[in-house]
mmCIF file of C-alpha atoms and ligand atoms in Angstrom:
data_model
loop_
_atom_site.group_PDB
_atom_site.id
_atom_site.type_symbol
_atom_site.label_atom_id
_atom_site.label_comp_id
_atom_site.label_asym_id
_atom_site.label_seq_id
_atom_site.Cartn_x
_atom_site.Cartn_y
_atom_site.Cartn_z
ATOM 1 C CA UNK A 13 137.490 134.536 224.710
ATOM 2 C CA UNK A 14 137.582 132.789 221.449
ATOM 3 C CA UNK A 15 140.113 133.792 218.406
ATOM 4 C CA UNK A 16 140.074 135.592 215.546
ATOM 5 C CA UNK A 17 139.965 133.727 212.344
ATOM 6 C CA UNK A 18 143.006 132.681 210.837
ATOM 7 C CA UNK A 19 143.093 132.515 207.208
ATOM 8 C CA UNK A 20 141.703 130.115 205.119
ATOM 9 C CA UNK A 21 144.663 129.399 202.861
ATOM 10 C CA UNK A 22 148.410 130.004 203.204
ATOM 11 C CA UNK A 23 151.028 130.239 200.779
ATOM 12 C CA UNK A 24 154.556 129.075 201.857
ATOM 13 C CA UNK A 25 157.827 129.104 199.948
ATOM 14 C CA UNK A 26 157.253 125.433 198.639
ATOM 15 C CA UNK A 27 153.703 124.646 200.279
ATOM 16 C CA UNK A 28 149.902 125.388 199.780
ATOM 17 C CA UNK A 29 148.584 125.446 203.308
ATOM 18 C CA UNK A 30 144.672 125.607 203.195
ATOM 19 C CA UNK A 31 141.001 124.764 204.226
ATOM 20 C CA UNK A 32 139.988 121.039 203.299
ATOM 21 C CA UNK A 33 137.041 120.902 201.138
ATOM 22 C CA UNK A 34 134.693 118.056 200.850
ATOM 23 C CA UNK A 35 136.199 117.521 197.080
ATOM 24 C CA UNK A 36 139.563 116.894 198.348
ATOM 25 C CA UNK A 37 138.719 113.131 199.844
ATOM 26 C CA UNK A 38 140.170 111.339 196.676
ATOM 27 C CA UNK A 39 143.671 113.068 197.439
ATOM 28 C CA UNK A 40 143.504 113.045 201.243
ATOM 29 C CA UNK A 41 142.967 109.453 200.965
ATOM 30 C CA UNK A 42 145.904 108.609 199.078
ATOM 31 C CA UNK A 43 147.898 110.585 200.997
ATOM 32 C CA UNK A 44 146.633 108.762 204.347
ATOM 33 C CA UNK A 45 146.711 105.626 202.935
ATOM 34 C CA UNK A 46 150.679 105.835 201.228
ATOM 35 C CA UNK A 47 151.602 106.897 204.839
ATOM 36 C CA UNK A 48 149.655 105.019 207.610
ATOM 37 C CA UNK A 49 152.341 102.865 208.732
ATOM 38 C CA UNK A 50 154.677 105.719 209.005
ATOM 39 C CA UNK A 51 151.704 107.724 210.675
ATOM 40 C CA UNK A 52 150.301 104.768 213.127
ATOM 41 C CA UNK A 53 152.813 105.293 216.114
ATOM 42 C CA UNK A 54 151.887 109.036 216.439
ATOM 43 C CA UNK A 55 148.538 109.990 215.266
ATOM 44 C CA UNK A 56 145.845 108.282 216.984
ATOM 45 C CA UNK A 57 143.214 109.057 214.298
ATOM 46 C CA UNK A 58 144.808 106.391 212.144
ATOM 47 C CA UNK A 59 143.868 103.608 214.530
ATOM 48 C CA UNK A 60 140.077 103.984 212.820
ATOM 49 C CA UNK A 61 142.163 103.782 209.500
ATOM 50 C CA UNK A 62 141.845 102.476 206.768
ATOM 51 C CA UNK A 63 138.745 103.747 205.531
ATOM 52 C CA UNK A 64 136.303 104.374 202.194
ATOM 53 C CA UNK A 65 136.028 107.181 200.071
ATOM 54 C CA UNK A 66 132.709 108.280 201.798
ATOM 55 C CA UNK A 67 134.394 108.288 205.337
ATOM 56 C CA UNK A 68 136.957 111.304 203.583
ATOM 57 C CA UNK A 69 133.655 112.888 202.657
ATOM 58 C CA UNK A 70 132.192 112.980 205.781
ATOM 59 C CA UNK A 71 135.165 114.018 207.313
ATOM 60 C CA UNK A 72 136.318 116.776 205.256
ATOM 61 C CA UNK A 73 132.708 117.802 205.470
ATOM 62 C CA UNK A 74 133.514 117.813 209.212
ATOM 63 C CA UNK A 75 136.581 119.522 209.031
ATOM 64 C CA UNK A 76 135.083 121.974 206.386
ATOM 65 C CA UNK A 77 131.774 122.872 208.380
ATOM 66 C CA UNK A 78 133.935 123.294 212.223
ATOM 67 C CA UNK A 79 136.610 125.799 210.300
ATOM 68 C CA UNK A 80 133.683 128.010 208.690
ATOM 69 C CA UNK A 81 132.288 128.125 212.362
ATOM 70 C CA UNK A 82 135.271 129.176 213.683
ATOM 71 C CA UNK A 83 135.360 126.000 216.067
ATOM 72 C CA UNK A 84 138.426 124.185 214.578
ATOM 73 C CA UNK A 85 141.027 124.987 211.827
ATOM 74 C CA UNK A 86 142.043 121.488 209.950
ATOM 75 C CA UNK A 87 144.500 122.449 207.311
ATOM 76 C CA UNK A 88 145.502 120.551 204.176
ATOM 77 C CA UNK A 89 149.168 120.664 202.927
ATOM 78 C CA UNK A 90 149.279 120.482 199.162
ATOM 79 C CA UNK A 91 152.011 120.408 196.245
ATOM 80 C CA UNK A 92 151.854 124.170 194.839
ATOM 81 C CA UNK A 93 150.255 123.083 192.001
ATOM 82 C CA UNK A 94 147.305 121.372 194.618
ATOM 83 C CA UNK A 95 147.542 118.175 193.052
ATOM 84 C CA UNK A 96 148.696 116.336 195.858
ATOM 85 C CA UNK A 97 148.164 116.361 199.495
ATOM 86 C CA UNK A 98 151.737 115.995 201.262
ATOM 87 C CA UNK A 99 150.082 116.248 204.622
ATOM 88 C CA UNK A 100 147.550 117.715 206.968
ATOM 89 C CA UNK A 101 147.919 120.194 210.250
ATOM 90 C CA UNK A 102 145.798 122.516 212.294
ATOM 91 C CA UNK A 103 145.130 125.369 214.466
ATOM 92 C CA UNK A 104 143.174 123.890 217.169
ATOM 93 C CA UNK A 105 141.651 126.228 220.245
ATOM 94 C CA UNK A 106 141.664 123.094 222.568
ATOM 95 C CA UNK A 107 144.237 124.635 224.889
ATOM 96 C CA UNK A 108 142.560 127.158 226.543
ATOM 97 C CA UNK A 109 142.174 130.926 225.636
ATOM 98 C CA UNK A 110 144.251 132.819 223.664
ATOM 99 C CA UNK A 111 145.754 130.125 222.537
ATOM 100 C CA UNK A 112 145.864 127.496 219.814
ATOM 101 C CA UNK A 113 147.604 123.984 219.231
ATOM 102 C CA UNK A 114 149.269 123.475 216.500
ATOM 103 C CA UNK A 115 149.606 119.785 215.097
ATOM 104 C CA UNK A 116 150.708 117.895 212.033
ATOM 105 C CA UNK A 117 151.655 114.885 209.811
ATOM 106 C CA UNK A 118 153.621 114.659 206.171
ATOM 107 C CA UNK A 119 153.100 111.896 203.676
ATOM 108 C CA UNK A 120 155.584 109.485 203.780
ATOM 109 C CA UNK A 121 157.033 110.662 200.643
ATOM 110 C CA UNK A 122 157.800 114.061 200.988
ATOM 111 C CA UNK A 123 159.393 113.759 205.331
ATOM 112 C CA UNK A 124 162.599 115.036 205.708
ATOM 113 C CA UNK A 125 163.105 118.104 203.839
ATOM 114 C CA UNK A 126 161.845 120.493 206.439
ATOM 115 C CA UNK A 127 158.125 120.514 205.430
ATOM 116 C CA UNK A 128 157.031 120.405 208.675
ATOM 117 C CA UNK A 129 158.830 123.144 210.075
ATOM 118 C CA UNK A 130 158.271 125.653 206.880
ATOM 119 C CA UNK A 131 154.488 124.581 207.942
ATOM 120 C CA UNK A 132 154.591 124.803 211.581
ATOM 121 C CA UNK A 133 156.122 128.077 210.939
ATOM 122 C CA UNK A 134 153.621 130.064 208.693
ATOM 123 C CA UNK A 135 150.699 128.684 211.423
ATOM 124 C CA UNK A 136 152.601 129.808 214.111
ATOM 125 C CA UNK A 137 152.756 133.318 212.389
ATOM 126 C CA UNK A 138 149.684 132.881 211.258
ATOM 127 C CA UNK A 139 147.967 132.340 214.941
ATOM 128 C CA UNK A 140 149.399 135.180 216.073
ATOM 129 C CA UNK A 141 149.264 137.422 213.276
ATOM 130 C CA UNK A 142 145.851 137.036 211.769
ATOM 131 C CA UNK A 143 144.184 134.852 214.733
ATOM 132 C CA UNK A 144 145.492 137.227 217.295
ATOM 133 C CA UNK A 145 146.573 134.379 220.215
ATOM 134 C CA UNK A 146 148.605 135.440 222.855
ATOM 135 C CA UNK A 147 150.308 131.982 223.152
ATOM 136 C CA UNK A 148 150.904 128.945 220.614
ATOM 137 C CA UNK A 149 151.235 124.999 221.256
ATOM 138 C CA UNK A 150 153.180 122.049 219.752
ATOM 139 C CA UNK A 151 152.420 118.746 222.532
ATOM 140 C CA UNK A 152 154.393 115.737 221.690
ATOM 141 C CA UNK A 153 155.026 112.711 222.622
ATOM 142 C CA UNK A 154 158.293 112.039 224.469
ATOM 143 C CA UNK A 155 159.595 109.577 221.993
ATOM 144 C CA UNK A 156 158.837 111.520 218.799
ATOM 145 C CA UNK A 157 161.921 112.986 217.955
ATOM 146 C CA UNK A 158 161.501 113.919 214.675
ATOM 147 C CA UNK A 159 158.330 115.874 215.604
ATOM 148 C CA UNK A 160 160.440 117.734 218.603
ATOM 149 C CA UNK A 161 162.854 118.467 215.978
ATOM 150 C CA UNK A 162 160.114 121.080 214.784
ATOM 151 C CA UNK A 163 159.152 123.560 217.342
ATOM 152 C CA UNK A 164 162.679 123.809 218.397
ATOM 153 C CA UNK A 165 163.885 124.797 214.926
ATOM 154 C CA UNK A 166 161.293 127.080 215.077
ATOM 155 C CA UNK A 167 162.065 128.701 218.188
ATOM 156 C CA UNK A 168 159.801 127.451 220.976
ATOM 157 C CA UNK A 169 160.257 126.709 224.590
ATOM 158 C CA UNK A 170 159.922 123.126 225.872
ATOM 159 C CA UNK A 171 157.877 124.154 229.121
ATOM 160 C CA UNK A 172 156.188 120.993 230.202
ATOM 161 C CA UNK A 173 156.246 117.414 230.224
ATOM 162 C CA UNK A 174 152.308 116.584 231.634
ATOM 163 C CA UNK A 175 151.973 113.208 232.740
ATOM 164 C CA UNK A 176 150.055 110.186 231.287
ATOM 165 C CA UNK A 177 147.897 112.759 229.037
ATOM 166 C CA UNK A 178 147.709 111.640 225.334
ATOM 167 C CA UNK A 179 144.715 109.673 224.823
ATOM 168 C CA UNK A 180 145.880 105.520 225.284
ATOM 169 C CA UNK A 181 145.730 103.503 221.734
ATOM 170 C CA UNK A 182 143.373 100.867 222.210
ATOM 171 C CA UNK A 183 144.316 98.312 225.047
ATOM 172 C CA UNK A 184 147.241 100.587 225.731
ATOM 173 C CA UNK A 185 148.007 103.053 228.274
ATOM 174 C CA UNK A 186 148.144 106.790 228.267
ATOM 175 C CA UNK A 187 151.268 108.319 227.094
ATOM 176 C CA UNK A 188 153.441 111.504 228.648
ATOM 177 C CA UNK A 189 153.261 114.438 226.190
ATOM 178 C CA UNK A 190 155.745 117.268 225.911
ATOM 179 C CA UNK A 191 154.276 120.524 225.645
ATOM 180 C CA UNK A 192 156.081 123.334 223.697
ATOM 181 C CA UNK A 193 154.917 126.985 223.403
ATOM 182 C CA UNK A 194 155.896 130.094 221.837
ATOM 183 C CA UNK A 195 154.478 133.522 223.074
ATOM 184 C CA UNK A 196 153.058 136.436 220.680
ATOM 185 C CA UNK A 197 156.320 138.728 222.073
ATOM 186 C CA UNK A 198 158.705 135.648 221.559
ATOM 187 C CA UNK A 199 157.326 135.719 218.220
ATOM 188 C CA UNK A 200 159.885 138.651 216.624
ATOM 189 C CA UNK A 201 163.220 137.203 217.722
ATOM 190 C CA UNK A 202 162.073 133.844 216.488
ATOM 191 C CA UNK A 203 162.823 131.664 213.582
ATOM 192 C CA UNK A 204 159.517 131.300 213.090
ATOM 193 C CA UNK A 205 159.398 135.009 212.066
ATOM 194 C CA UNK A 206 161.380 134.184 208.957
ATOM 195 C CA UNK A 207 159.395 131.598 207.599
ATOM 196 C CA UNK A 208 157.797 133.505 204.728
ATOM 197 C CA UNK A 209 153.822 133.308 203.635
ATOM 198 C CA UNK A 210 151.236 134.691 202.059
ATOM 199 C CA UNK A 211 147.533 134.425 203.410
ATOM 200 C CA UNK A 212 144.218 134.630 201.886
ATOM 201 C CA UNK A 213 140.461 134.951 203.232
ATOM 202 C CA UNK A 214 137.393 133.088 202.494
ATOM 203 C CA UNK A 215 137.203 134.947 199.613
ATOM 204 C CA UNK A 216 140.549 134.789 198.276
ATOM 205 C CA UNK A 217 141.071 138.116 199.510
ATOM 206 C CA UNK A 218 145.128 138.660 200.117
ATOM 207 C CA UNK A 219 145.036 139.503 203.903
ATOM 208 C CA UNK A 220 147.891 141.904 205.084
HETATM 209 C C1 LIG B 26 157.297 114.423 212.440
HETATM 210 C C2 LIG B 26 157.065 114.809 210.983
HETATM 211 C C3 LIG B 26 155.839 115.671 210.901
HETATM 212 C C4 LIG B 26 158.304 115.580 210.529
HETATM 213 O O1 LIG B 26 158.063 115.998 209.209
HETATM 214 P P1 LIG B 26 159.257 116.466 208.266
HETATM 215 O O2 LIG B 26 158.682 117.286 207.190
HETATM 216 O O3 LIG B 26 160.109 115.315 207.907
HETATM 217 O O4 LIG B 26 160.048 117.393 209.281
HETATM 218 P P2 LIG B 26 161.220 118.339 208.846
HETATM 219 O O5 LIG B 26 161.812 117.893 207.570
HETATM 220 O O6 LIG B 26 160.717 119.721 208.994
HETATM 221 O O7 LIG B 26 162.319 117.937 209.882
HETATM 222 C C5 LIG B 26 162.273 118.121 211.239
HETATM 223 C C6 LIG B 26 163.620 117.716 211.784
HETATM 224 O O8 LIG B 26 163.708 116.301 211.834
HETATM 225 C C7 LIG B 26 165.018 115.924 211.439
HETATM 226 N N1 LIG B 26 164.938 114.519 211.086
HETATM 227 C C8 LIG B 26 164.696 113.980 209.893
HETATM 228 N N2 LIG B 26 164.701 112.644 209.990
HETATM 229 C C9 LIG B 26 164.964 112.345 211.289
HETATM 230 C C10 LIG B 26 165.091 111.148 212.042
HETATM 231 N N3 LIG B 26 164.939 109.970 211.459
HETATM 232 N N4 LIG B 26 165.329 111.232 213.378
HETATM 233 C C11 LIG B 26 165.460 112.413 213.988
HETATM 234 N N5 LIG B 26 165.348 113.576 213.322
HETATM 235 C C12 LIG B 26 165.096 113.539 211.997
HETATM 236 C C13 LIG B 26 165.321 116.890 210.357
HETATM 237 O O9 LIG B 26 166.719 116.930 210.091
HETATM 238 C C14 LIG B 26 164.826 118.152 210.981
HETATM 239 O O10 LIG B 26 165.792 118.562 211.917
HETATM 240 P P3 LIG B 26 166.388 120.021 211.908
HETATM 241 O O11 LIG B 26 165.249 120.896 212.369
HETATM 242 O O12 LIG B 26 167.497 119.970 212.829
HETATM 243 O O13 LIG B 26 166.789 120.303 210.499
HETATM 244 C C15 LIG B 26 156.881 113.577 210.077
HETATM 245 O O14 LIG B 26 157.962 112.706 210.252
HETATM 246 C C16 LIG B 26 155.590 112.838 210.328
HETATM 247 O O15 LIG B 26 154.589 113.067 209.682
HETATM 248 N N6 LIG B 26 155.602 111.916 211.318
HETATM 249 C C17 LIG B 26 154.434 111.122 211.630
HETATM 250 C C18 LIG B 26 153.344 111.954 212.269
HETATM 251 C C19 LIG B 26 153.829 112.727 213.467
HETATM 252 O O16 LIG B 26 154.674 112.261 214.228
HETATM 253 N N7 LIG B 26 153.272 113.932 213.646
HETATM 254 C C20 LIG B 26 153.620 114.801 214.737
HETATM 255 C C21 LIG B 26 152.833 114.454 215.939
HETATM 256 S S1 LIG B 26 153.261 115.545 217.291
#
Protein backbone atom coordinates (compact mmCIF):
# COMPACT_ATOMS: atom_id res chain seq x y z
CA UNK A 1 0.00 0.00 0.00
CA UNK A 2 1.61 3.19 -0.95
CA UNK A 3 0.14 6.87 0.06
CA UNK A 4 -1.72 9.33 -1.31
CA UNK A 5 0.04 12.41 -2.40
CA UNK A 6 0.56 15.03 -0.07
CA UNK A 7 0.60 18.43 -1.37
CA UNK A 8 3.11 20.04 -3.13
CA UNK A 9 3.30 23.30 -1.21
CA UNK A 10 2.14 24.34 2.27
CA UNK A 11 1.43 27.54 3.70
CA UNK A 12 2.08 27.98 7.49
CA UNK A 13 1.49 30.97 9.73
CA UNK A 14 5.16 32.28 9.18
CA UNK A 15 6.53 29.50 6.67
CA UNK A 16 6.36 28.47 2.91
CA UNK A 17 6.62 24.71 3.06
CA UNK A 18 7.05 23.33 -0.58
CA UNK A 19 8.48 21.07 -3.43
CA UNK A 20 12.28 21.86 -4.23
CA UNK A 21 12.80 22.76 -7.74
CA UNK A 22 15.96 22.39 -9.63
CA UNK A 23 16.14 26.48 -9.64
CA UNK A 24 16.29 26.63 -5.99
CA UNK A 25 20.18 25.26 -5.70
CA UNK A 26 21.63 28.89 -5.37
CA UNK A 27 19.41 29.35 -2.10
CA UNK A 28 19.58 25.78 -0.78
CA UNK A 29 23.20 26.15 -0.91
CA UNK A 30 23.53 29.07 1.15
CA UNK A 31 21.33 27.88 3.46
CA UNK A 32 23.43 24.47 3.83
CA UNK A 33 26.47 26.08 3.76
CA UNK A 34 25.61 29.13 6.70
CA UNK A 35 24.53 26.06 8.80
CA UNK A 36 26.77 22.93 8.33
CA UNK A 37 28.52 23.10 11.49
CA UNK A 38 25.35 23.48 13.37
CA UNK A 39 23.88 20.64 11.03
CA UNK A 40 27.09 18.11 11.08
CA UNK A 41 26.28 16.26 14.46
CA UNK A 42 22.73 15.28 13.25
CA UNK A 43 22.27 15.02 9.62
CA UNK A 44 24.42 12.57 8.04
CA UNK A 45 23.97 13.98 4.50
CA UNK A 46 26.29 16.80 5.47
CA UNK A 47 29.26 14.49 5.89
CA UNK A 48 29.41 14.61 1.72
CA UNK A 49 29.19 18.47 2.37
CA UNK A 50 30.44 20.99 1.20
CA UNK A 51 29.62 20.85 -2.28
CA UNK A 52 29.27 22.95 -5.87
CA UNK A 53 26.48 24.56 -7.31
CA UNK A 54 25.95 21.62 -9.81
CA UNK A 55 25.80 18.99 -6.91
CA UNK A 56 22.37 21.31 -5.63
CA UNK A 57 21.28 20.78 -9.21
CA UNK A 58 21.51 17.34 -9.36
CA UNK A 59 20.08 16.96 -6.18
CA UNK A 60 17.12 19.05 -6.28
CA UNK A 61 16.66 17.40 -9.63
CA UNK A 62 16.64 14.25 -7.45
CA UNK A 63 14.48 15.43 -4.94
CA UNK A 64 12.20 17.09 -7.64
CA UNK A 65 11.89 13.92 -10.01
CA UNK A 66 11.26 11.16 -6.61
CA UNK A 67 8.32 13.72 -5.23
CA UNK A 68 6.53 13.91 -8.81
CA UNK A 69 6.74 9.99 -8.69
CA UNK A 70 5.29 9.80 -5.59
CA UNK A 71 8.49 7.91 -4.18
CA UNK A 72 9.77 10.60 -1.72
CA UNK A 73 8.49 14.05 -0.50
CA UNK A 74 11.73 16.47 0.15
CA UNK A 75 10.33 19.74 1.26
CA UNK A 76 11.95 23.18 1.21
CA UNK A 77 11.24 25.70 4.06
CA UNK A 78 11.29 29.23 2.73
CA UNK A 79 10.85 32.96 4.12
CA UNK A 80 7.12 33.86 2.94
CA UNK A 81 8.35 35.97 0.53
CA UNK A 82 10.57 32.60 -0.94
CA UNK A 83 13.64 34.41 -0.91
CA UNK A 84 15.37 32.42 1.46
CA UNK A 85 15.54 28.86 2.38
CA UNK A 86 15.41 28.61 6.37
CA UNK A 87 15.52 24.87 6.12
CA UNK A 88 14.53 21.62 4.52
CA UNK A 89 12.12 18.52 5.80
CA UNK A 90 10.22 15.63 4.35
CA UNK A 91 7.57 13.13 4.21
CA UNK A 92 9.41 10.03 3.66
CA UNK A 93 7.43 6.41 3.15
CA UNK A 94 10.60 4.55 4.46
CA UNK A 95 8.76 3.24 7.51
CA UNK A 96 6.57 0.86 6.29
CA UNK A 97 2.88 1.23 5.10
CA UNK A 98 0.63 3.66 6.00
CA UNK A 99 3.03 5.50 7.28
CA UNK A 100 5.52 8.29 6.67
CA UNK A 101 8.71 9.79 8.49
CA UNK A 102 8.87 12.98 9.02
CA UNK A 103 12.42 14.72 9.27
CA UNK A 104 14.03 18.12 9.34
CA UNK A 105 16.78 20.79 9.73
CA UNK A 106 16.59 24.91 10.15
CA UNK A 107 19.32 27.26 9.07
CA UNK A 108 21.33 28.31 11.69
CA UNK A 109 19.85 31.64 11.66
CA UNK A 110 16.39 31.32 12.05
CA UNK A 111 16.58 27.94 15.22
CA UNK A 112 14.84 28.69 18.13
CA UNK A 113 11.67 30.33 17.48
CA UNK A 114 9.58 27.25 17.02
CA UNK A 115 10.10 26.78 13.23
CA UNK A 116 10.48 23.38 13.49
CA UNK A 117 7.54 22.53 15.32
CA UNK A 118 5.05 25.05 13.26
CA UNK A 119 6.72 22.74 10.35
CA UNK A 120 6.60 19.40 11.82
CA UNK A 121 3.11 20.28 12.55
CA UNK A 122 1.46 21.24 9.14
CA UNK A 123 3.35 17.74 7.70
CA UNK A 124 2.03 15.88 10.33
CA UNK A 125 -1.51 17.22 9.35
CA UNK A 126 -0.65 17.14 6.17
CA UNK A 127 0.27 13.15 6.09
CA UNK A 128 -2.72 12.40 7.47
CA UNK A 129 -5.00 14.73 5.98
CA UNK A 130 -4.15 14.87 2.33
CA UNK A 131 -1.64 11.70 2.23
CA UNK A 132 -4.11 9.62 4.10
CA UNK A 133 -1.37 7.58 6.59
CA UNK A 134 -2.65 5.82 9.32
CA UNK A 135 0.52 6.49 11.44
CA UNK A 136 3.35 9.32 11.40
CA UNK A 137 7.22 9.20 12.46
CA UNK A 138 9.79 11.57 14.03
CA UNK A 139 13.25 9.01 14.84
CA UNK A 140 15.90 10.80 16.70
CA UNK A 141 18.82 10.44 18.03
CA UNK A 142 19.04 10.03 21.82
CA UNK A 143 21.20 13.01 22.37
CA UNK A 144 19.29 15.51 20.19
CA UNK A 145 17.35 17.32 22.50
CA UNK A 146 16.39 20.10 20.73
CA UNK A 147 14.97 17.88 17.94
CA UNK A 148 12.90 15.75 20.78
CA UNK A 149 11.73 19.01 21.88
CA UNK A 150 9.53 18.85 18.58
CA UNK A 151 7.31 15.92 18.37
CA UNK A 152 6.55 16.25 21.96
CA UNK A 153 5.29 19.82 21.60
CA UNK A 154 3.43 18.50 19.00
CA UNK A 155 1.81 15.78 20.69
CA UNK A 156 3.48 12.47 19.86
CA UNK A 157 4.25 9.37 21.76
CA UNK A 158 7.88 8.38 22.41
CA UNK A 159 7.28 4.52 21.67
CA UNK A 160 10.69 3.16 20.95
CA UNK A 161 14.22 3.48 21.47
CA UNK A 162 15.69 0.77 18.52
CA UNK A 163 19.11 -0.09 19.08
CA UNK A 164 22.34 0.80 17.16
CA UNK A 165 20.06 1.83 13.99
CA UNK A 166 21.08 5.28 12.53
CA UNK A 167 23.46 4.79 9.85
CA UNK A 168 27.40 5.17 11.63
CA UNK A 169 29.30 8.56 10.38
CA UNK A 170 32.28 7.46 8.75
CA UNK A 171 34.75 5.43 11.04
CA UNK A 172 32.08 5.70 13.68
CA UNK A 173 29.60 3.43 15.04
CA UNK A 174 25.89 3.16 14.68
CA UNK A 175 23.87 5.28 16.89
CA UNK A 176 20.44 4.39 19.06
CA UNK A 177 17.49 6.33 17.57
CA UNK A 178 14.31 7.28 19.37
CA UNK A 179 11.31 6.69 17.50
CA UNK A 180 8.20 8.92 18.04
CA UNK A 181 4.76 8.43 16.39
CA UNK A 182 1.49 9.97 16.28
CA UNK A 183 -1.64 8.00 15.02
CA UNK A 184 -4.38 9.42 12.42
CA UNK A 185 -7.10 9.16 15.65
CA UNK A 186 -4.43 10.80 18.02
CA UNK A 187 -4.40 13.36 15.47
CA UNK A 188 -7.73 15.54 16.81
CA UNK A 189 -6.78 15.91 20.47
CA UNK A 190 -3.33 16.91 19.38
CA UNK A 191 -1.38 20.06 19.23
CA UNK A 192 -0.53 19.30 16.06
CA UNK A 193 -4.20 19.87 15.08
CA UNK A 194 -3.79 23.56 15.80
CA UNK A 195 -0.97 24.29 13.80
CA UNK A 196 -2.70 26.17 10.98
CA UNK A 197 -1.94 25.70 6.96
CA UNK A 198 -2.96 26.05 3.81
CA UNK A 199 -2.09 23.44 0.98
CA UNK A 200 -1.83 23.57 -2.66
CA UNK A 201 -1.53 20.89 -5.62
CA UNK A 202 0.75 20.58 -8.47
CA UNK A 203 -1.15 23.00 -9.99
CA UNK A 204 -1.54 25.51 -7.43
CA UNK A 205 -4.87 24.28 -6.91
CA UNK A 206 -6.01 25.20 -3.03
CA UNK A 207 -6.71 21.60 -1.77
CA UNK A 208 -9.48 21.37 0.99
C1 LIG B 1 16.46 20.53 15.96
C2 LIG B 1 16.07 21.76 15.14
C3 LIG B 1 15.40 21.30 13.87
C4 LIG B 1 15.11 22.58 15.99
O1 LIG B 1 14.69 23.67 15.21
P1 LIG B 1 14.01 24.94 15.88
O2 LIG B 1 13.26 25.65 14.83
O3 LIG B 1 15.01 25.70 16.67
O4 LIG B 1 13.01 24.23 16.87
P2 LIG B 1 11.88 24.99 17.65
O5 LIG B 1 12.19 26.42 17.76
O6 LIG B 1 10.60 24.54 17.07
O7 LIG B 1 12.14 24.48 19.11
C5 LIG B 1 12.01 23.19 19.57
C6 LIG B 1 12.22 23.23 21.06
O8 LIG B 1 13.61 23.35 21.34
C7 LIG B 1 13.77 24.24 22.44
N1 LIG B 1 15.16 24.65 22.41
C8 LIG B 1 15.69 25.71 21.80
N2 LIG B 1 17.01 25.74 22.01
C9 LIG B 1 17.31 24.67 22.79
C10 LIG B 1 18.50 24.12 23.35
N3 LIG B 1 19.66 24.71 23.14
N4 LIG B 1 18.42 22.97 24.07
C11 LIG B 1 17.25 22.36 24.27
N5 LIG B 1 16.10 22.83 23.77
C12 LIG B 1 16.13 23.96 23.03
C13 LIG B 1 12.74 25.26 22.17
O9 LIG B 1 12.47 26.03 23.34
C14 LIG B 1 11.58 24.39 21.80
O10 LIG B 1 11.06 23.86 22.99
P3 LIG B 1 9.53 23.96 23.34
O11 LIG B 1 8.85 23.03 22.36
O12 LIG B 1 9.44 23.54 24.71
O13 LIG B 1 9.14 25.39 23.13
C15 LIG B 1 17.29 22.63 14.78
O14 LIG B 1 17.99 22.95 15.95
C16 LIG B 1 18.22 21.98 13.79
O15 LIG B 1 18.13 22.18 12.60
N6 LIG B 1 19.16 21.15 14.30
C17 LIG B 1 20.13 20.49 13.46
C18 LIG B 1 19.50 19.42 12.60
C19 LIG B 1 18.70 18.43 13.41
O16 LIG B 1 19.05 18.09 14.53
N7 LIG B 1 17.60 17.95 12.81
C20 LIG B 1 16.72 17.00 13.44
C21 LIG B 1 17.22 15.62 13.23
S1 LIG B 1 16.12 14.44 14.00
Amino acid sequence: MGVAPPPYRLETERLVVRCWNPGDAPAAKEAIDASLDHLRPWMPWTEGEPTGLDAKVELLRLFRGHFDLGHDFPYGIWSPDESRVLGGSGLHPRVGDGALEIGYWIHVDAIGRGLATEVAGALTRAAFEHARVDRVEIRIDPVNQRSKRVPLALGFVEEATLRRRLPAKTGGEPRDVVVYTMLASELPASPAARVEYRAFDAAGRLLD
